[in-house]
Amino acid sequence: MSGHRTDLPAEKPDLSAESVLFNALSASIAPACPEESHVHDLRGRLLARARRSHERAQCYACVHREDGAWETLMKGVRIKVLNDRADARSILMDLDPGVAMPSHRHHQHEECVVLKGDAQLGDIEVNEGDYQIAPAGSRHATGRTRNGALLYLRGVSIGNRLAVMRDLAAAWIPSRKVDPLVVRSGNEAWNSVAAGVHIKPLWQDECETSFLMRLEPGACLNADARAQHEECLVVSGEIFCDDTLLRAHDYQFSRDGTHAREICSDVGAVLFMRGARTAD
């Protein structure tokens, strides 16, 4: 050989205060040997919690962002169906930059949350974090996006060919003008409901309501009436609904109506939620 040393230098010991303290404590703490009755009790409680968590999870259907199939609706437009209920279909719509959508009329309330990008709906422009509801009877002019967009839409006819043809044809029929409602993103109009938990009302009628919920890092909302929901979309961040982790653009739907769940976030989150109105 050429005389060069091939052995690697010895790894230096970790002398940080945390390491020294950990080593000292480890050497002085004897392994715990709980009584068999305690072990049996602990195992039983853990299994019971797992069983309850599994049973509660069956009440909900989740579509995680990596789940489901994207379908091409037209060139530059893809959709993923989240919930295919007959009364109100929910989808994600992904639009390429420069795409235009034809005019159409709504026969039920259509709600839209802009998850990414921008969209121009006639004279109205919405951007990331904005919300729009087009009431039943309203007409959407030609829709466009300059930079592309990812939209959450609830109450769409997309997926029902006859309903789509009806909405396109009805766009040319004169009728009473019904203006869409737009709620912009931002820090205004948030109401505090618990420590680190804020709600922004979006829309409501006699029976149902839609709102945004913002959780600061470490915030937790106990399972009370305000946590009840039928549909939940994570706009940004991450949450735990009971023991279920939901990340940005994950969707959850209650199979049996509204349920109260504990909602917590380690990193902070913004949620779109829709469900039955509760008593004030």
PDB file of C-alpha atoms in Angstrom:
ATOM      1  CA  MET A   1       0.000   0.000   0.000  1.00  0.00           C
ATOM      2  CA  SER A   2       1.066   3.627  -0.333  1.00  0.00           C
ATOM      3  CA  GLY A   3       1.354   4.155   3.372  1.00  0.00           C
ATOM      4  CA  HIS A   4      -1.958   5.978   3.811  1.00  0.00           C
ATOM      5  CA  ARG A   5      -3.917   4.928   6.913  1.00  0.00           C
ATOM      6  CA  THR A   6      -7.192   3.218   6.119  1.00  0.00           C
ATOM      7  CA  ASP A   7      -8.603   3.036   9.653  1.00  0.00           C
ATOM      8  CA  LEU A   8     -11.354   5.552  10.470  1.00  0.00           C
ATOM      9  CA  PRO A   9     -10.950   7.937  13.395  1.00  0.00           C
ATOM     10  CA  ALA A  10     -12.693   6.855  16.590  1.00  0.00           C
ATOM     11  CA  GLU A  11     -16.098   8.441  17.108  1.00  0.00           C
ATOM     12  CA  LYS A  12     -15.946  11.181  19.717  1.00  0.00           C
ATOM     13  CA  PRO A  13     -18.124  10.603  22.767  1.00  0.00           C
ATOM     14  CA  ASP A  14     -21.149  12.850  23.191  1.00  0.00           C
ATOM     15  CA  LEU A  15     -20.292  15.098  26.130  1.00  0.00           C
ATOM     16  CA  SER A  16     -23.336  17.361  25.911  1.00  0.00           C
ATOM     17  CA  ALA A  17     -25.164  18.123  29.150  1.00  0.00           C
ATOM     18  CA  GLU A  18     -28.223  16.209  27.941  1.00  0.00           C
ATOM     19  CA  SER A  19     -26.153  13.109  27.151  1.00  0.00           C
ATOM     20  CA  VAL A  20     -24.287  13.194  30.478  1.00  0.00           C
ATOM     21  CA  LEU A  21     -27.569  13.551  32.389  1.00  0.00           C
ATOM     22  CA  PHE A  22     -29.213  10.753  30.398  1.00  0.00           C
ATOM     23  CA  ASN A  23     -26.312   8.375  31.027  1.00  0.00           C
ATOM     24  CA  ALA A  24     -26.286   9.184  34.756  1.00  0.00           C
ATOM     25  CA  LEU A  25     -30.019   8.589  35.099  1.00  0.00           C
ATOM     26  CA  SER A  26     -29.881   5.392  33.030  1.00  0.00           C
ATOM     27  CA  ALA A  27     -27.210   3.932  35.294  1.00  0.00           C
ATOM     28  CA  SER A  28     -29.167   4.679  38.469  1.00  0.00           C
ATOM     29  CA  ILE A  29     -32.651   3.550  37.417  1.00  0.00           C
ATOM     30  CA  ALA A  30     -33.411  -0.141  37.738  1.00  0.00           C
ATOM     31  CA  PRO A  31     -35.769  -1.815  35.257  1.00  0.00           C
ATOM     32  CA  ALA A  32     -39.383  -1.810  36.450  1.00  0.00           C
ATOM     33  CA  CYS A  33     -40.990  -5.179  37.054  1.00  0.00           C
ATOM     34  CA  PRO A  34     -44.697  -4.515  37.582  1.00  0.00           C
ATOM     35  CA  GLU A  35     -46.916  -7.140  39.123  1.00  0.00           C
ATOM     36  CA  GLU A  36     -48.736  -9.434  36.735  1.00  0.00           C
ATOM     37  CA  SER A  37     -52.092  -7.945  37.780  1.00  0.00           C
ATOM     38  CA  HIS A  38     -50.887  -4.454  36.788  1.00  0.00           C
ATOM     39  CA  VAL A  39     -49.642  -5.729  33.442  1.00  0.00           C
ATOM     40  CA  HIS A  40     -52.990  -7.410  32.787  1.00  0.00           C
ATOM     41  CA  ASP A  41     -54.889  -4.225  33.731  1.00  0.00           C
ATOM     42  CA  LEU A  42     -52.701  -2.022  31.506  1.00  0.00           C
ATOM     43  CA  ARG A  43     -53.068  -4.396  28.562  1.00  0.00           C
ATOM     44  CA  GLY A  44     -56.830  -4.440  29.016  1.00  0.00           C
ATOM     45  CA  ARG A  45     -57.098  -0.660  29.098  1.00  0.00           C
ATOM     46  CA  LEU A  46     -54.927  -0.273  25.991  1.00  0.00           C
ATOM     47  CA  LEU A  47     -56.966  -2.831  24.058  1.00  0.00           C
ATOM     48  CA  ALA A  48     -60.229  -1.196  25.167  1.00  0.00           C
ATOM     49  CA  ARG A  49     -59.026   2.200  23.933  1.00  0.00           C
ATOM     50  CA  ALA A  50     -57.940   0.701  20.620  1.00  0.00           C
ATOM     51  CA  ARG A  51     -61.342  -0.979  20.277  1.00  0.00           C
ATOM     52  CA  ARG A  52     -63.218   2.292  21.013  1.00  0.00           C
ATOM     53  CA  SER A  53     -61.018   4.179  18.558  1.00  0.00           C
ATOM     54  CA  HIS A  54     -61.703   1.599  15.846  1.00  0.00           C
ATOM     55  CA  GLU A  55     -65.453   1.685  16.467  1.00  0.00           C
ATOM     56  CA  ARG A  56     -65.572   5.497  16.301  1.00  0.00           C
ATOM     57  CA  ALA A  57     -63.496   5.510  13.125  1.00  0.00           C
ATOM     58  CA  GLN A  58     -66.138   3.360  11.403  1.00  0.00           C
ATOM     59  CA  CYS A  59     -68.537   6.319  11.630  1.00  0.00           C
ATOM     60  CA  TYR A  60     -66.298   8.293   9.264  1.00  0.00           C
ATOM     61  CA  ALA A  61     -65.035   7.927   5.728  1.00  0.00           C
ATOM     62  CA  CYS A  62     -61.613   9.440   5.041  1.00  0.00           C
ATOM     63  CA  VAL A  63     -60.012  10.297   1.720  1.00  0.00           C
ATOM     64  CA  HIS A  64     -56.345  11.061   2.309  1.00  0.00           C
ATOM     65  CA  ARG A  65     -54.500  13.188  -0.220  1.00  0.00           C
ATOM     66  CA  GLU A  66     -52.710  10.150  -1.650  1.00  0.00           C
ATOM     67  CA  ASP A  67     -55.971   8.163  -1.919  1.00  0.00           C
ATOM     68  CA  GLY A  68     -58.481   8.094  -4.740  1.00  0.00           C
ATOM     69  CA  ALA A  69     -58.103   8.430  -8.495  1.00  0.00           C
ATOM     70  CA  TRP A  70     -57.817  11.633 -10.529  1.00  0.00           C
ATOM     71  CA  GLU A  71     -59.983  11.715 -13.657  1.00  0.00           C
ATOM     72  CA  THR A  72     -59.533  14.025 -16.651  1.00  0.00           C
ATOM     73  CA  LEU A  73     -62.676  16.115 -17.092  1.00  0.00           C
ATOM     74  CA  MET A  74     -61.340  18.085 -20.071  1.00  0.00           C
ATOM     75  CA  LYS A  75     -57.925  19.181 -21.272  1.00  0.00           C
ATOM     76  CA  GLY A  76     -56.094  20.797 -18.353  1.00  0.00           C
ATOM     77  CA  VAL A  77     -58.822  19.923 -15.813  1.00  0.00           C
ATOM     78  CA  ARG A  78     -58.702  16.925 -13.429  1.00  0.00           C
ATOM     79  CA  ILE A  79     -61.097  15.986 -10.664  1.00  0.00           C
ATOM     80  CA  LYS A  80     -61.036  13.609  -7.697  1.00  0.00           C
ATOM     81  CA  VAL A  81     -64.360  12.652  -6.143  1.00  0.00           C
ATOM     82  CA  LEU A  82     -64.307  12.848  -2.347  1.00  0.00           C
ATOM     83  CA  ASN A  83     -67.943  12.193  -1.568  1.00  0.00           C
ATOM     84  CA  ASP A  84     -70.530  11.021  -4.084  1.00  0.00           C
ATOM     85  CA  ARG A  85     -73.716  11.589  -2.113  1.00  0.00           C
ATOM     86  CA  ALA A  86     -76.706  12.271  -4.333  1.00  0.00           C
ATOM     87  CA  ASP A  87     -77.684  15.489  -2.544  1.00  0.00           C
ATOM     88  CA  ALA A  88     -74.250  17.186  -2.502  1.00  0.00           C
ATOM     89  CA  ARG A  89     -71.196  15.808  -4.307  1.00  0.00           C
ATOM     90  CA  SER A  90     -67.759  16.953  -3.050  1.00  0.00           C
ATOM     91  CA  ILE A  91     -64.665  16.966  -5.271  1.00  0.00           C
ATOM     92  CA  LEU A  92     -61.157  18.329  -5.659  1.00  0.00           C
ATOM     93  CA  MET A  93     -60.515  20.093  -8.988  1.00  0.00           C
ATOM     94  CA  ASP A  94     -57.004  20.654 -10.325  1.00  0.00           C
ATOM     95  CA  LEU A  95     -56.663  23.283 -13.074  1.00  0.00           C
ATOM     96  CA  ASP A  96     -53.648  23.893 -15.292  1.00  0.00           C
ATOM     97  CA  PRO A  97     -52.502  27.505 -15.878  1.00  0.00           C
ATOM     98  CA  GLY A  98     -54.606  29.275 -18.520  1.00  0.00           C
ATOM     99  CA  VAL A  99     -57.535  26.849 -18.430  1.00  0.00           C
ATOM    100  CA  ALA A 100     -61.060  28.209 -19.036  1.00  0.00           C
ATOM    101  CA  MET A 101     -64.342  26.608 -17.891  1.00  0.00           C
ATOM    102  CA  PRO A 102     -67.709  27.271 -19.647  1.00  0.00           C
ATOM    103  CA  SER A 103     -70.550  29.318 -18.166  1.00  0.00           C
ATOM    104  CA  HIS A 104     -73.137  27.374 -16.172  1.00  0.00           C
ATOM    105  CA  ARG A 105     -76.048  27.855 -13.794  1.00  0.00           C
ATOM    106  CA  HIS A 106     -76.287  26.277 -10.351  1.00  0.00           C
ATOM    107  CA  HIS A 107     -79.303  24.247  -9.321  1.00  0.00           C
ATOM    108  CA  GLN A 108     -78.016  23.815  -5.772  1.00  0.00           C
ATOM    109  CA  HIS A 109     -75.632  25.744  -3.537  1.00  0.00           C
ATOM    110  CA  GLU A 110     -72.038  25.272  -4.718  1.00  0.00           C
ATOM    111  CA  GLU A 111     -69.283  26.022  -2.212  1.00  0.00           C
ATOM    112  CA  CYS A 112     -65.670  26.572  -3.242  1.00  0.00           C
ATOM    113  CA  VAL A 113     -62.458  26.842  -1.191  1.00  0.00           C
ATOM    114  CA  VAL A 114     -59.293  27.814  -3.066  1.00  0.00           C
ATOM    115  CA  LEU A 115     -56.540  25.529  -1.774  1.00  0.00           C
ATOM    116  CA  LYS A 116     -53.870  26.738  -4.191  1.00  0.00           C
ATOM    117  CA  GLY A 117     -53.559  29.277  -6.993  1.00  0.00           C
ATOM    118  CA  ASP A 118     -56.190  31.663  -8.355  1.00  0.00           C
ATOM    119  CA  ALA A 119     -59.451  31.640 -10.281  1.00  0.00           C
ATOM    120  CA  GLN A 120     -61.479  34.295 -12.079  1.00  0.00           C
ATOM    121  CA  LEU A 121     -65.230  33.740 -12.165  1.00  0.00           C
ATOM    122  CA  GLY A 122     -66.566  36.514 -14.355  1.00  0.00           C
ATOM    123  CA  ASP A 123     -65.821  39.747 -12.477  1.00  0.00           C
ATOM    124  CA  ILE A 124     -64.893  37.900  -9.275  1.00  0.00           C
ATOM    125  CA  GLU A 125     -61.338  36.793  -8.541  1.00  0.00           C
ATOM    126  CA  VAL A 126     -60.534  34.389  -5.716  1.00  0.00           C
ATOM    127  CA  ASN A 127     -57.111  33.388  -4.436  1.00  0.00           C
ATOM    128  CA  GLU A 128     -55.590  30.886  -2.038  1.00  0.00           C
ATOM    129  CA  GLY A 129     -57.608  30.686   1.173  1.00  0.00           C
ATOM    130  CA  ASP A 130     -60.684  32.465  -0.248  1.00  0.00           C
ATOM    131  CA  TYR A 131     -64.188  30.977  -0.046  1.00  0.00           C
ATOM    132  CA  GLN A 132     -67.115  31.428  -2.411  1.00  0.00           C
ATOM    133  CA  ILE A 133     -70.654  30.107  -2.391  1.00  0.00           C
ATOM    134  CA  ALA A 134     -72.760  30.300  -5.535  1.00  0.00           C
ATOM    135  CA  PRO A 135     -76.379  29.993  -4.349  1.00  0.00           C
ATOM    136  CA  ALA A 136     -78.892  27.863  -6.205  1.00  0.00           C
ATOM    137  CA  GLY A 137     -80.113  29.826  -9.227  1.00  0.00           C
ATOM    138  CA  SER A 138     -76.927  31.859  -9.619  1.00  0.00           C
ATOM    139  CA  ARG A 139     -74.961  31.859 -12.862  1.00  0.00           C
ATOM    140  CA  HIS A 140     -71.204  31.441 -13.096  1.00  0.00           C
ATOM    141  CA  ALA A 141     -69.667  33.281 -16.047  1.00  0.00           C
ATOM    142  CA  THR A 142     -66.709  31.736 -17.851  1.00  0.00           C
ATOM    143  CA  GLY A 143     -64.148  30.651 -15.254  1.00  0.00           C
ATOM    144  CA  ARG A 144     -60.409  31.014 -15.803  1.00  0.00           C
ATOM    145  CA  THR A 145     -57.128  30.618 -13.956  1.00  0.00           C
ATOM    146  CA  ARG A 146     -53.902  32.421 -14.763  1.00  0.00           C
ATOM    147  CA  ASN A 147     -51.482  30.397 -12.657  1.00  0.00           C
ATOM    148  CA  GLY A 148     -53.395  27.176 -12.119  1.00  0.00           C
ATOM    149  CA  ALA A 149     -55.516  26.246  -9.113  1.00  0.00           C
ATOM    150  CA  LEU A 150     -56.532  23.474  -6.759  1.00  0.00           C
ATOM    151  CA  LEU A 151     -60.147  23.884  -5.635  1.00  0.00           C
ATOM    152  CA  TYR A 152     -62.415  22.108  -3.173  1.00  0.00           C
ATOM    153  CA  LEU A 153     -65.987  22.138  -4.483  1.00  0.00           C
ATOM    154  CA  ARG A 154     -69.128  20.980  -2.712  1.00  0.00           C
ATOM    155  CA  GLY A 155     -72.550  20.782  -4.350  1.00  0.00           C
ATOM    156  CA  VAL A 156     -71.341  20.238  -7.925  1.00  0.00           C
ATOM    157  CA  SER A 157     -73.133  18.414 -10.732  1.00  0.00           C
ATOM    158  CA  ILE A 158     -69.823  17.155 -12.158  1.00  0.00           C
ATOM    159  CA  GLY A 159     -70.016  13.384 -12.447  1.00  0.00           C
ATOM    160  CA  ASN A 160     -73.696  13.410 -13.462  1.00  0.00           C
ATOM    161  CA  ARG A 161     -73.763  13.903 -17.244  1.00  0.00           C
ATOM    162  CA  LEU A 162     -77.418  14.889 -17.493  1.00  0.00           C
ATOM    163  CA  ALA A 163     -77.076  17.384 -14.640  1.00  0.00           C
ATOM    164  CA  VAL A 164     -73.990  18.928 -16.250  1.00  0.00           C
ATOM    165  CA  MET A 165     -75.822  19.357 -19.578  1.00  0.00           C
ATOM    166  CA  ARG A 166     -78.746  20.952 -17.722  1.00  0.00           C
ATOM    167  CA  ASP A 167     -76.439  23.418 -15.919  1.00  0.00           C
ATOM    168  CA  LEU A 168     -74.651  24.376 -19.153  1.00  0.00           C
ATOM    169  CA  ALA A 169     -77.898  24.906 -21.065  1.00  0.00           C
ATOM    170  CA  ALA A 170     -79.529  26.836 -18.226  1.00  0.00           C
ATOM    171  CA  ALA A 171     -76.697  29.393 -18.299  1.00  0.00           C
ATOM    172  CA  TRP A 172     -78.356  30.966 -21.373  1.00  0.00           C
ATOM    173  CA  ILE A 173     -81.843  31.157 -19.894  1.00  0.00           C
ATOM    174  CA  PRO A 174     -82.721  34.607 -18.433  1.00  0.00           C
ATOM    175  CA  SER A 175     -83.570  34.524 -14.748  1.00  0.00           C
ATOM    176  CA  ARG A 176     -83.409  36.584 -11.575  1.00  0.00           C
ATOM    177  CA  LYS A 177     -79.819  37.619 -10.793  1.00  0.00           C
ATOM    178  CA  VAL A 178     -78.419  35.921  -7.697  1.00  0.00           C
ATOM    179  CA  ASP A 179     -74.973  37.120  -6.630  1.00  0.00           C
ATOM    180  CA  PRO A 180     -72.343  34.745  -5.219  1.00  0.00           C
ATOM    181  CA  LEU A 181     -70.945  35.379  -1.735  1.00  0.00           C
ATOM    182  CA  VAL A 182     -67.163  35.683  -1.277  1.00  0.00           C
ATOM    183  CA  VAL A 183     -65.310  35.499   2.048  1.00  0.00           C
ATOM    184  CA  ARG A 184     -61.674  36.528   1.756  1.00  0.00           C
ATOM    185  CA  SER A 185     -58.785  34.949   3.625  1.00  0.00           C
ATOM    186  CA  GLY A 186     -57.133  37.013   6.322  1.00  0.00           C
ATOM    187  CA  ASN A 187     -57.172  37.612  10.036  1.00  0.00           C
ATOM    188  CA  GLU A 188     -60.435  39.535  10.234  1.00  0.00           C
ATOM    189  CA  ALA A 189     -63.783  38.054  11.302  1.00  0.00           C
ATOM    190  CA  TRP A 190     -62.263  35.216  13.376  1.00  0.00           C
ATOM    191  CA  ASN A 191     -64.082  34.437  16.634  1.00  0.00           C
ATOM    192  CA  SER A 192     -62.249  32.786  19.523  1.00  0.00           C
ATOM    193  CA  VAL A 193     -64.089  29.720  20.858  1.00  0.00           C
ATOM    194  CA  ALA A 194     -61.339  28.135  22.985  1.00  0.00           C
ATOM    195  CA  ALA A 195     -57.680  28.652  23.827  1.00  0.00           C
ATOM    196  CA  GLY A 196     -55.881  28.750  20.483  1.00  0.00           C
ATOM    197  CA  VAL A 197     -59.029  27.862  18.497  1.00  0.00           C
ATOM    198  CA  HIS A 198     -60.794  30.378  16.228  1.00  0.00           C
ATOM    199  CA  ILE A 199     -63.792  30.120  13.903  1.00  0.00           C
ATOM    200  CA  LYS A 200     -64.706  32.208  10.861  1.00  0.00           C
ATOM    201  CA  PRO A 201     -68.383  31.879   9.796  1.00  0.00           C
ATOM    202  CA  LEU A 202     -68.869  31.464   6.054  1.00  0.00           C
ATOM    203  CA  TRP A 203     -72.507  30.624   5.326  1.00  0.00           C
ATOM    204  CA  GLN A 204     -75.573  29.195   7.009  1.00  0.00           C
ATOM    205  CA  ASP A 205     -79.262  28.584   6.550  1.00  0.00           C
ATOM    206  CA  GLU A 206     -81.941  27.290   8.911  1.00  0.00           C
ATOM    207  CA  CYS A 207     -80.409  23.802   9.149  1.00  0.00           C
ATOM    208  CA  GLU A 208     -76.762  23.806   8.057  1.00  0.00           C
ATOM    209  CA  THR A 209     -73.649  25.912   8.421  1.00  0.00           C
ATOM    210  CA  SER A 210     -70.170  26.209   6.911  1.00  0.00           C
ATOM    211  CA  PHE A 211     -67.161  27.726   8.647  1.00  0.00           C
ATOM    212  CA  LEU A 212     -63.387  27.772   8.808  1.00  0.00           C
ATOM    213  CA  MET A 213     -61.658  26.630  11.978  1.00  0.00           C
ATOM    214  CA  ARG A 214     -58.105  27.717  12.783  1.00  0.00           C
ATOM    215  CA  LEU A 215     -56.057  25.917  15.439  1.00  0.00           C
ATOM    216  CA  GLU A 216     -52.809  27.330  16.740  1.00  0.00           C
ATOM    217  CA  PRO A 217     -49.923  24.905  17.405  1.00  0.00           C
ATOM    218  CA  GLY A 218     -50.733  22.840  20.498  1.00  0.00           C
ATOM    219  CA  ALA A 219     -54.427  23.818  20.504  1.00  0.00           C
ATOM    220  CA  CYS A 220     -57.125  21.287  21.313  1.00  0.00           C
ATOM    221  CA  LEU A 221     -60.910  21.540  21.034  1.00  0.00           C
ATOM    222  CA  ASN A 222     -62.832  19.181  23.299  1.00  0.00           C
ATOM    223  CA  ALA A 223     -65.648  17.099  21.883  1.00  0.00           C
ATOM    224  CA  ASP A 224     -68.462  19.585  22.417  1.00  0.00           C
ATOM    225  CA  ALA A 225     -71.197  20.942  20.167  1.00  0.00           C
ATOM    226  CA  ARG A 226     -68.847  23.302  18.334  1.00  0.00           C
ATOM    227  CA  ALA A 227     -66.715  20.382  17.150  1.00  0.00           C
ATOM    228  CA  GLN A 228     -69.636  18.625  15.488  1.00  0.00           C
ATOM    229  CA  HIS A 229     -69.373  18.322  11.741  1.00  0.00           C
ATOM    230  CA  GLU A 230     -70.529  16.268   8.824  1.00  0.00           C
ATOM    231  CA  GLU A 231     -67.695  17.139   6.434  1.00  0.00           C
ATOM    232  CA  CYS A 232     -64.165  18.325   7.146  1.00  0.00           C
ATOM    233  CA  LEU A 233     -61.387  19.282   4.737  1.00  0.00           C
ATOM    234  CA  VAL A 234     -57.923  20.183   6.040  1.00  0.00           C
ATOM    235  CA  VAL A 235     -56.996  23.364   4.162  1.00  0.00           C
ATOM    236  CA  SER A 236     -53.505  23.560   5.677  1.00  0.00           C
ATOM    237  CA  GLY A 237     -51.494  22.037   8.528  1.00  0.00           C
ATOM    238  CA  GLU A 238     -52.298  18.818  10.377  1.00  0.00           C
ATOM    239  CA  ILE A 239     -54.847  17.702  12.974  1.00  0.00           C
ATOM    240  CA  PHE A 240     -55.813  14.686  15.007  1.00  0.00           C
ATOM    241  CA  CYS A 241     -59.541  13.880  15.047  1.00  0.00           C
ATOM    242  CA  ASP A 242     -59.521  11.601  18.070  1.00  0.00           C
ATOM    243  CA  ASP A 243     -56.776   9.153  16.988  1.00  0.00           C
ATOM    244  CA  THR A 244     -56.986   9.800  13.222  1.00  0.00           C
ATOM    245  CA  LEU A 245     -54.272  11.954  11.636  1.00  0.00           C
ATOM    246  CA  LEU A 246     -55.462  14.273   8.863  1.00  0.00           C
ATOM    247  CA  ARG A 247     -53.021  16.349   6.814  1.00  0.00           C
ATOM    248  CA  ALA A 248     -53.426  19.189   4.310  1.00  0.00           C
ATOM    249  CA  HIS A 249     -56.065  18.337   1.663  1.00  0.00           C
ATOM    250  CA  ASP A 250     -57.281  15.228   3.528  1.00  0.00           C
ATOM    251  CA  TYR A 251     -61.072  14.914   3.678  1.00  0.00           C
ATOM    252  CA  GLN A 252     -63.352  13.304   6.231  1.00  0.00           C
ATOM    253  CA  PHE A 253     -67.093  12.648   6.032  1.00  0.00           C
ATOM    254  CA  SER A 254     -69.447  11.474   8.763  1.00  0.00           C
ATOM    255  CA  ARG A 255     -71.402   8.429   7.613  1.00  0.00           C
ATOM    256  CA  ASP A 256     -74.164   8.827  10.197  1.00  0.00           C
ATOM    257  CA  GLY A 257     -74.622  12.572  10.514  1.00  0.00           C
ATOM    258  CA  THR A 258     -72.785  14.857  12.905  1.00  0.00           C
ATOM    259  CA  HIS A 259     -70.593  13.500  15.684  1.00  0.00           C
ATOM    260  CA  ALA A 260     -68.613  15.247  18.396  1.00  0.00           C
ATOM    261  CA  ARG A 261     -64.880  14.522  18.301  1.00  0.00           C
ATOM    262  CA  GLU A 262     -61.788  15.883  19.969  1.00  0.00           C
ATOM    263  CA  ILE A 263     -59.732  17.925  17.509  1.00  0.00           C
ATOM    264  CA  CYS A 264     -56.088  18.729  18.289  1.00  0.00           C
ATOM    265  CA  SER A 265     -53.115  20.052  16.323  1.00  0.00           C
ATOM    266  CA  ASP A 266     -49.419  19.906  17.156  1.00  0.00           C
ATOM    267  CA  VAL A 267     -48.335  22.178  14.291  1.00  0.00           C
ATOM    268  CA  GLY A 268     -51.431  24.318  13.674  1.00  0.00           C
ATOM    269  CA  ALA A 269     -54.117  23.928  11.011  1.00  0.00           C
ATOM    270  CA  VAL A 270     -56.969  25.546   9.101  1.00  0.00           C
ATOM    271  CA  LEU A 271     -60.078  23.430   8.428  1.00  0.00           C
ATOM    272  CA  PHE A 272     -63.172  23.849   6.283  1.00  0.00           C
ATOM    273  CA  MET A 273     -66.123  22.329   8.101  1.00  0.00           C
ATOM    274  CA  ARG A 274     -69.762  21.887   7.217  1.00  0.00           C
ATOM    275  CA  GLY A 275     -72.584  20.327   9.154  1.00  0.00           C
ATOM    276  CA  ALA A 276     -75.790  20.780  11.077  1.00  0.00           C
ATOM    277  CA  ARG A 277     -76.343  24.023  12.954  1.00  0.00           C
ATOM    278  CA  THR A 278     -76.221  23.778  16.720  1.00  0.00           C
ATOM    279  CA  ALA A 279     -77.940  25.914  19.312  1.00  0.00           C
ATOM    280  CA  ASP A 280     -76.055  29.145  20.002  1.00  0.00           C
TER     281      ASP A 280
END
